[in-house]
């Protein structure tokens, strides 16, 4: 096991394309770190740099107290699980898992012990004589994980390992990966574009956008206090409602002057309630026309469009510029399409960001 430290790591491709723009990250021994963000944000590039599959332009990568910038991937004491499994089709499950250990010259009894122990852990002991084509997608992914486990590395690297699985199997494998990581207590870095996957797996969540880190922290803390509007919209489903407000309204909500140029007001869909009651002091109230309803079993999502004069903004905190608002309701009851409703949230459930969305205001 080992700490992993990135110090001002950058990656610039020929032609000046800057994929990673200076990342600093500290992952503690035995922690599960998840890199999350949209396609093209740099998360897989960063993971491949830790693995040694991509050279770094500048900065340092430290694994277990050793700077590994110039060290070959095979000598970094890491193991990587890819999204396409990368199994040898002509080899049995046993031989796929043993192959790397044989190449290292490990004694046959030790290879056998490690393979069978990993197979028991992953519940694939009865499949050791099968070929990959005889396995399901989930079973192949277990074999790929087993091949990494037998190496007993300092660090596990996962590059979107569940993206080829169906939705139900993704959930099951996600739980299995987390249980396995806790059991092995091996430092792990996991890349995904799925924010739900990221939230449920991570000890440390790293939200990336355009080659930079938007926010690092505990998943729940990030959800509760997103640092930017990008994080607010990316983490959470449905995403946070974000509405621009003018300078007068921003100053009323943030009297220290940080909102003098206007701001963006945010509220989570689950923090809104449909009610005829008055808007609470300092809270928010949206007058909506219901446009769509999604019933997803235990919850219902109500999509509404609001309209109102911009001149009313400074007079009433609930009167904001037009836009779509999503309300998340428990259960399956909901208003009808076309109905006029009021969605209200109290002051302590509101989030305020700078007008450019780059900074959170007011803590």
CSV table of C-alpha atoms in Angstrom, one decimal:
chain,number,residue,atom,x,y,z
A,1,UNK,CA,0.0,0.0,0.0
A,2,UNK,CA,1.1,3.6,-0.6
A,3,UNK,CA,0.2,7.2,-0.7
A,4,UNK,CA,-0.1,8.8,-4.2
A,5,UNK,CA,0.9,12.4,-4.6
A,6,UNK,CA,0.6,14.6,-7.7
A,7,UNK,CA,2.4,17.9,-7.6
A,8,UNK,CA,1.5,20.5,-10.3
A,9,UNK,CA,1.2,17.7,-12.9
A,10,UNK,CA,0.7,19.0,-16.5
A,11,UNK,CA,0.2,17.4,-19.9
A,12,UNK,CA,0.6,19.3,-23.1
A,13,UNK,CA,0.4,17.5,-26.5
A,14,UNK,CA,2.2,18.6,-29.7
A,15,UNK,CA,0.6,21.7,-31.1
A,16,UNK,CA,0.1,23.2,-27.6
A,17,UNK,CA,-3.1,21.3,-26.6
A,18,UNK,CA,-3.0,21.4,-22.8
A,19,UNK,CA,-4.9,18.4,-21.5
A,20,UNK,CA,-3.9,18.6,-17.9
A,21,UNK,CA,-3.4,22.1,-16.5
A,22,UNK,CA,-1.6,21.7,-13.2
A,23,UNK,CA,-3.2,19.2,-10.9
A,24,UNK,CA,-2.3,18.8,-7.2
A,25,UNK,CA,-3.7,15.8,-5.4
A,26,UNK,CA,-2.9,13.8,-2.2
A,27,UNK,CA,-4.4,10.3,-1.9
A,28,UNK,CA,-3.8,8.6,1.4
A,29,UNK,CA,-2.7,5.1,2.0
A,30,UNK,CA,-5.7,2.7,1.5
A,31,UNK,CA,-8.0,5.5,0.2
A,32,UNK,CA,-10.4,5.1,-2.7
A,33,UNK,CA,-10.1,8.2,-5.0
A,34,UNK,CA,-12.5,8.7,-7.8
A,35,UNK,CA,-11.8,11.1,-10.8
A,36,UNK,CA,-15.1,12.2,-12.3
A,37,UNK,CA,-16.1,14.6,-15.1
A,38,UNK,CA,-17.5,14.7,-18.6
A,39,UNK,CA,-15.8,13.3,-21.7
A,40,UNK,CA,-12.6,15.1,-22.5
A,41,UNK,CA,-12.1,16.6,-19.1
A,42,UNK,CA,-8.7,14.9,-18.7
A,43,UNK,CA,-9.5,12.2,-16.1
A,44,UNK,CA,-8.3,9.2,-18.1
A,45,UNK,CA,-5.2,11.1,-19.2
A,46,UNK,CA,-4.4,11.8,-15.6
A,47,UNK,CA,-4.9,8.1,-14.7
A,48,UNK,CA,-2.7,7.0,-17.5
A,49,UNK,CA,0.0,9.4,-16.4
A,50,UNK,CA,0.0,7.8,-12.9
A,51,UNK,CA,0.2,4.4,-14.6
A,52,UNK,CA,3.1,5.6,-16.8
A,53,UNK,CA,1.2,5.0,-20.0
A,54,UNK,CA,1.3,8.8,-20.8
A,55,UNK,CA,4.4,10.9,-20.2
A,56,UNK,CA,4.0,14.0,-18.1
A,57,UNK,CA,5.1,17.4,-19.4
A,58,UNK,CA,5.9,18.8,-16.0
A,59,UNK,CA,5.3,18.2,-12.3
A,60,UNK,CA,5.9,15.1,-10.2
A,61,UNK,CA,4.0,11.9,-9.5
A,62,UNK,CA,5.0,10.2,-6.2
A,63,UNK,CA,3.9,6.7,-5.3
A,64,UNK,CA,4.9,5.4,-1.9
A,65,UNK,CA,7.5,8.1,-1.4
A,66,UNK,CA,9.2,7.5,-4.8
A,67,UNK,CA,8.9,9.9,-7.7
A,68,UNK,CA,8.0,7.7,-10.6
A,69,UNK,CA,8.2,10.2,-13.6
A,70,UNK,CA,11.0,8.3,-15.2
A,71,UNK,CA,10.1,4.8,-14.1
A,72,UNK,CA,8.5,2.3,-16.5
A,73,UNK,CA,4.9,1.2,-15.9
A,74,UNK,CA,5.9,-2.4,-15.1
A,75,UNK,CA,8.2,-1.1,-12.3
A,76,UNK,CA,5.7,1.3,-10.6
A,77,UNK,CA,4.1,-1.4,-8.6
A,78,UNK,CA,0.6,-0.6,-9.9
A,79,UNK,CA,-2.1,-2.7,-11.5
A,80,UNK,CA,-4.7,-1.4,-13.9
A,81,UNK,CA,-8.2,-2.6,-14.8
A,82,UNK,CA,-9.4,-1.4,-18.2
A,83,UNK,CA,-13.0,-0.9,-19.5
A,84,UNK,CA,-12.5,-3.5,-22.3
A,85,UNK,CA,-11.2,-6.2,-19.9
A,86,UNK,CA,-8.1,-6.9,-22.2
A,87,UNK,CA,-8.2,-10.7,-21.6
A,88,UNK,CA,-6.3,-13.2,-23.7
A,89,UNK,CA,-9.1,-15.1,-25.6
A,90,UNK,CA,-7.1,-18.3,-26.1
A,91,UNK,CA,-6.2,-18.6,-22.4
A,92,UNK,CA,-8.2,-20.0,-19.6
A,93,UNK,CA,-9.3,-17.8,-16.7
A,94,UNK,CA,-6.5,-19.3,-14.6
A,95,UNK,CA,-3.9,-18.6,-17.2
A,96,UNK,CA,-5.1,-15.1,-17.8
A,97,UNK,CA,-4.7,-14.4,-14.1
A,98,UNK,CA,-1.4,-16.2,-13.8
A,99,UNK,CA,0.2,-14.8,-17.0
A,100,UNK,CA,1.8,-11.6,-15.5
A,101,UNK,CA,3.2,-13.5,-12.5
A,102,UNK,CA,4.8,-16.1,-14.7
A,103,UNK,CA,6.4,-13.3,-16.7
A,104,UNK,CA,8.0,-12.1,-13.5
A,105,UNK,CA,9.5,-15.5,-12.8
A,106,UNK,CA,7.4,-16.2,-9.7
A,107,UNK,CA,7.5,-19.7,-8.3
A,108,UNK,CA,4.6,-21.9,-9.5
A,109,UNK,CA,3.3,-22.7,-6.0
A,110,UNK,CA,3.0,-19.0,-5.2
A,111,UNK,CA,1.3,-18.3,-8.5
A,112,UNK,CA,-1.2,-21.0,-7.8
A,113,UNK,CA,-1.9,-19.8,-4.3
A,114,UNK,CA,-2.4,-16.2,-5.4
A,115,UNK,CA,-4.7,-17.1,-8.3
A,116,UNK,CA,-6.9,-19.4,-6.3
A,117,UNK,CA,-7.1,-17.0,-3.4
A,118,UNK,CA,-8.2,-14.2,-5.8
A,119,UNK,CA,-10.6,-16.5,-7.5
A,120,UNK,CA,-12.3,-17.3,-4.1
A,121,UNK,CA,-12.4,-13.6,-3.2
A,122,UNK,CA,-14.1,-12.8,-6.5
A,123,UNK,CA,-16.3,-15.9,-6.5
A,124,UNK,CA,-15.0,-17.2,-9.8
A,125,UNK,CA,-13.2,-20.3,-8.5
A,126,UNK,CA,-15.5,-22.6,-10.5
A,127,UNK,CA,-14.6,-20.8,-13.8
A,128,UNK,CA,-10.8,-21.2,-13.8
A,129,UNK,CA,-10.8,-23.7,-16.6
A,130,UNK,CA,-13.1,-21.6,-18.9
A,131,UNK,CA,-12.1,-19.3,-21.8
A,132,UNK,CA,-13.3,-15.7,-21.8
A,133,UNK,CA,-15.9,-16.3,-24.5
A,134,UNK,CA,-17.6,-18.7,-22.1
A,135,UNK,CA,-18.1,-15.9,-19.6
A,136,UNK,CA,-20.6,-13.1,-19.1
A,137,UNK,CA,-19.6,-9.4,-19.1
A,138,UNK,CA,-19.6,-9.3,-15.3
A,139,UNK,CA,-17.6,-12.5,-15.1
A,140,UNK,CA,-15.0,-11.2,-17.5
A,141,UNK,CA,-14.7,-8.0,-15.4
A,142,UNK,CA,-14.1,-10.1,-12.3
A,143,UNK,CA,-11.3,-12.0,-14.2
A,144,UNK,CA,-9.7,-8.6,-15.1
A,145,UNK,CA,-9.9,-7.5,-11.5
A,146,UNK,CA,-8.4,-10.9,-10.4
A,147,UNK,CA,-5.5,-10.4,-12.7
A,148,UNK,CA,-4.8,-7.1,-11.0
A,149,UNK,CA,-5.3,-8.5,-7.5
A,150,UNK,CA,-2.8,-11.4,-7.8
A,151,UNK,CA,-0.1,-8.8,-8.4
A,152,UNK,CA,-0.7,-7.4,-4.9
A,153,UNK,CA,0.3,-3.9,-6.1
A,154,UNK,CA,0.7,-0.8,-4.0
A,155,UNK,CA,-2.0,1.0,-6.1
A,156,UNK,CA,-5.0,-0.2,-8.1
A,157,UNK,CA,-6.0,1.9,-11.2
A,158,UNK,CA,-9.5,1.6,-12.7
A,159,UNK,CA,-10.3,3.1,-16.1
A,160,UNK,CA,-14.1,3.1,-16.4
A,161,UNK,CA,-14.2,-0.6,-15.7
A,162,UNK,CA,-18.0,-0.9,-15.6
A,163,UNK,CA,-18.9,1.2,-18.7
A,164,UNK,CA,-19.5,-2.0,-20.9
A,165,UNK,CA,-22.0,-3.5,-18.5
A,166,UNK,CA,-25.8,-3.2,-18.4
A,167,UNK,CA,-27.3,-0.9,-15.8
A,168,UNK,CA,-28.3,-3.7,-13.3
A,169,UNK,CA,-24.9,-5.4,-13.5
A,170,UNK,CA,-23.1,-2.0,-13.1
A,171,UNK,CA,-24.8,-1.5,-9.8
A,172,UNK,CA,-24.0,-5.0,-8.6
A,173,UNK,CA,-20.3,-4.7,-9.7
A,174,UNK,CA,-20.0,-1.2,-8.2
A,175,UNK,CA,-21.0,-2.7,-4.8
A,176,UNK,CA,-18.5,-5.6,-5.3
A,177,UNK,CA,-15.6,-3.3,-6.2
A,178,UNK,CA,-16.2,-1.2,-3.1
A,179,UNK,CA,-16.4,-4.2,-0.8
A,180,UNK,CA,-13.3,-5.7,-2.4
A,181,UNK,CA,-11.3,-2.5,-2.0
A,182,UNK,CA,-12.3,-2.2,1.7
A,183,UNK,CA,-11.3,-5.8,2.2
A,184,UNK,CA,-7.9,-5.4,0.5
A,185,UNK,CA,-7.3,-1.9,1.8
A,186,UNK,CA,-5.3,-1.0,-1.3
A,187,UNK,CA,-4.9,2.6,-2.5
A,188,UNK,CA,-7.2,3.0,-5.5
A,189,UNK,CA,-7.8,5.5,-8.2
A,190,UNK,CA,-11.0,5.1,-10.3
A,191,UNK,CA,-12.1,7.0,-13.4
A,192,UNK,CA,-15.8,7.4,-14.3
A,193,UNK,CA,-18.1,9.9,-16.0
A,194,UNK,CA,-21.0,8.6,-13.9
A,195,UNK,CA,-21.5,10.9,-11.0
A,196,UNK,CA,-23.7,8.4,-9.1
A,197,UNK,CA,-20.9,5.8,-9.4
A,198,UNK,CA,-18.4,8.4,-8.2
A,199,UNK,CA,-20.5,9.5,-5.2
A,200,UNK,CA,-21.1,5.9,-4.0
A,201,UNK,CA,-17.5,4.7,-4.4
A,202,UNK,CA,-15.3,7.5,-3.3
A,203,UNK,CA,-13.5,8.3,-0.1
A,204,UNK,CA,-12.0,11.3,-2.0
A,205,UNK,CA,-13.9,12.8,-5.0
A,206,UNK,CA,-12.1,14.8,-7.6
A,207,UNK,CA,-14.3,16.7,-10.0
A,208,UNK,CA,-12.5,17.6,-13.2
A,209,UNK,CA,-13.4,20.0,-16.1
A,210,UNK,CA,-11.4,21.0,-19.0
A,211,UNK,CA,-8.1,19.7,-17.6
A,212,UNK,CA,-8.4,21.4,-14.2
A,213,UNK,CA,-9.7,20.2,-10.8
A,214,UNK,CA,-12.9,22.0,-9.9
A,215,UNK,CA,-13.2,20.6,-6.4
A,216,UNK,CA,-11.7,17.9,-4.2
A,217,UNK,CA,-13.2,16.5,-1.1
A,218,UNK,CA,-15.6,14.1,0.6
A,219,UNK,CA,-18.5,13.2,-1.8
A,220,UNK,CA,-21.2,14.3,0.6
A,221,UNK,CA,-19.4,17.6,1.4
A,222,UNK,CA,-19.1,18.4,-2.3
A,223,UNK,CA,-22.8,17.6,-2.9
A,224,UNK,CA,-23.8,19.9,0.0
A,225,UNK,CA,-21.4,22.7,-0.8
A,226,UNK,CA,-20.3,22.7,-4.4
A,227,UNK,CA,-17.5,25.2,-5.1
A,228,UNK,CA,-18.6,26.2,-8.6
A,229,UNK,CA,-21.7,26.1,-10.7
A,230,UNK,CA,-20.1,23.3,-12.8
A,231,UNK,CA,-19.8,21.1,-9.8
A,232,UNK,CA,-23.3,22.1,-8.7
A,233,UNK,CA,-24.8,21.0,-12.0
A,234,UNK,CA,-22.6,17.9,-12.6
A,235,UNK,CA,-23.0,16.3,-9.1
A,236,UNK,CA,-26.6,15.4,-8.5
A,237,UNK,CA,-29.4,14.0,-10.5
A,238,UNK,CA,-31.4,15.9,-11.5
A,239,UNK,CA,-28.8,18.7,-11.4
A,240,UNK,CA,-29.1,21.8,-9.2
A,241,UNK,CA,-31.4,24.5,-10.4
A,242,UNK,CA,-29.3,27.6,-11.3
A,243,UNK,CA,-30.7,31.0,-12.0
A,244,UNK,CA,-28.9,34.3,-12.6
A,245,UNK,CA,-29.9,37.2,-10.3
A,246,UNK,CA,-29.2,40.9,-10.8
A,247,UNK,CA,-26.8,43.0,-8.7
A,248,UNK,CA,-29.6,44.3,-6.3
A,249,UNK,CA,-30.8,40.9,-5.5
A,250,UNK,CA,-27.3,39.5,-5.1
A,251,UNK,CA,-26.3,42.3,-2.8
A,252,UNK,CA,-29.4,41.7,-0.7
A,253,UNK,CA,-28.4,38.1,-0.3
A,254,UNK,CA,-24.7,38.8,0.1
A,255,UNK,CA,-24.3,42.2,1.8
A,256,UNK,CA,-20.5,41.9,2.0
A,257,UNK,CA,-20.3,43.2,-1.5
A,258,UNK,CA,-19.1,39.9,-3.2
A,259,UNK,CA,-22.4,39.8,-5.2
A,260,UNK,CA,-22.2,43.4,-6.4
A,261,UNK,CA,-21.9,42.4,-10.0
A,262,UNK,CA,-24.8,40.0,-9.9
A,263,UNK,CA,-24.7,36.3,-9.0
A,264,UNK,CA,-26.2,32.9,-9.6
A,265,UNK,CA,-28.7,31.4,-7.2
A,266,UNK,CA,-28.9,27.6,-6.8
A,267,UNK,CA,-31.3,25.2,-5.2
A,268,UNK,CA,-31.4,21.4,-5.3
A,269,UNK,CA,-34.6,19.9,-6.7
A,270,UNK,CA,-35.2,17.9,-3.5
A,271,UNK,CA,-35.0,21.1,-1.4
A,272,UNK,CA,-38.0,22.6,-3.2
A,273,UNK,CA,-41.6,21.8,-2.1
A,274,UNK,CA,-44.9,22.5,-3.9
A,275,UNK,CA,-47.0,24.6,-1.7
A,276,UNK,CA,-49.5,27.5,-1.6
A,277,UNK,CA,-47.8,29.0,1.5
A,278,UNK,CA,-45.9,32.3,1.4
A,279,UNK,CA,-42.2,32.3,0.6
A,280,UNK,CA,-40.3,32.1,3.8
A,281,UNK,CA,-38.1,35.1,4.8
A,282,UNK,CA,-34.9,35.0,2.7
A,283,UNK,CA,-36.1,31.9,0.9
A,284,UNK,CA,-37.1,31.4,-2.7
A,285,UNK,CA,-40.4,30.9,-4.5
A,286,UNK,CA,-41.0,30.0,-8.1
A,287,UNK,CA,-44.3,30.3,-9.9
A,288,UNK,CA,-44.2,27.5,-12.4
A,289,UNK,CA,-46.2,26.0,-15.3
A,290,UNK,CA,-45.8,22.2,-15.2
A,291,UNK,CA,-44.3,21.1,-18.5
A,292,UNK,CA,-43.3,17.5,-17.8
A,293,UNK,CA,-43.4,14.8,-15.1
A,294,UNK,CA,-41.2,11.8,-14.6
A,295,UNK,CA,-42.2,9.1,-12.2
A,296,UNK,CA,-39.3,6.9,-11.2
A,297,UNK,CA,-40.9,4.7,-8.5
A,298,UNK,CA,-40.1,6.1,-5.1
A,299,UNK,CA,-39.7,9.7,-6.5
A,300,UNK,CA,-41.3,12.0,-9.0
A,301,UNK,CA,-39.5,14.8,-11.0
A,302,UNK,CA,-41.7,17.8,-11.9
A,303,UNK,CA,-40.3,20.0,-14.7
A,304,UNK,CA,-41.8,23.5,-14.7
A,305,UNK,CA,-41.2,26.8,-16.6
A,306,UNK,CA,-41.5,30.1,-14.8
A,307,UNK,CA,-42.0,33.5,-16.2
A,308,UNK,CA,-41.8,36.9,-14.6
A,309,UNK,CA,-40.7,40.5,-15.2
A,310,UNK,CA,-37.1,41.1,-14.5
A,311,UNK,CA,-38.1,44.4,-12.8
A,312,UNK,CA,-39.6,42.3,-10.0
A,313,UNK,CA,-36.3,40.7,-9.1
A,314,UNK,CA,-35.1,43.3,-6.5
A,315,UNK,CA,-38.5,43.6,-4.9
A,316,UNK,CA,-39.0,39.9,-4.1
A,317,UNK,CA,-36.3,37.2,-3.7
A,318,UNK,CA,-38.7,34.7,-5.3
A,319,UNK,CA,-39.0,36.6,-8.5
A,320,UNK,CA,-36.2,35.5,-10.7
A,321,UNK,CA,-35.6,35.6,-14.5
A,322,UNK,CA,-37.4,33.0,-16.7
A,323,UNK,CA,-36.1,29.5,-16.9
A,324,UNK,CA,-36.8,25.8,-16.2
A,325,UNK,CA,-37.0,24.5,-12.7
A,326,UNK,CA,-37.0,20.9,-11.5
A,327,UNK,CA,-38.7,19.8,-8.3
A,328,UNK,CA,-38.0,16.4,-6.8
A,329,UNK,CA,-40.9,15.0,-4.9
A,330,UNK,CA,-41.2,11.8,-2.8
A,331,UNK,CA,-43.7,9.2,-4.0
A,332,UNK,CA,-45.7,9.3,-7.2
A,333,UNK,CA,-48.2,12.0,-6.6
A,334,UNK,CA,-47.7,15.1,-8.8
A,335,UNK,CA,-49.7,18.0,-10.4
A,336,UNK,CA,-51.1,17.6,-13.9
A,337,UNK,CA,-49.3,18.9,-17.0
A,338,UNK,CA,-50.1,22.5,-17.6
A,339,UNK,CA,-51.0,23.2,-13.9
A,340,UNK,CA,-49.7,26.4,-12.2
A,341,UNK,CA,-47.8,25.6,-9.0
A,342,UNK,CA,-45.5,27.3,-6.5
A,343,UNK,CA,-42.2,25.7,-5.7
A,344,UNK,CA,-40.6,27.0,-2.4
A,345,UNK,CA,-37.3,26.5,-0.7
A,346,UNK,CA,-36.1,28.0,2.7
A,347,UNK,CA,-33.1,30.3,3.0
A,348,UNK,CA,-30.8,27.6,4.5
A,349,UNK,CA,-31.2,25.4,1.4
A,350,UNK,CA,-30.0,28.0,-1.1
A,351,UNK,CA,-26.6,28.3,-2.7
A,352,UNK,CA,-25.0,31.5,-4.1
A,353,UNK,CA,-22.2,31.7,-6.7
A,354,UNK,CA,-20.4,34.5,-8.4
A,355,UNK,CA,-21.8,35.7,-11.7
A,356,UNK,CA,-19.2,33.8,-13.7
A,357,UNK,CA,-20.0,30.6,-11.7
A,358,UNK,CA,-16.3,30.1,-10.6
A,359,UNK,CA,-16.7,30.8,-6.9
A,360,UNK,CA,-19.1,30.0,-4.1
A,361,UNK,CA,-20.3,32.9,-2.1
A,362,UNK,CA,-21.1,33.0,1.6
A,363,UNK,CA,-19.6,29.7,2.6
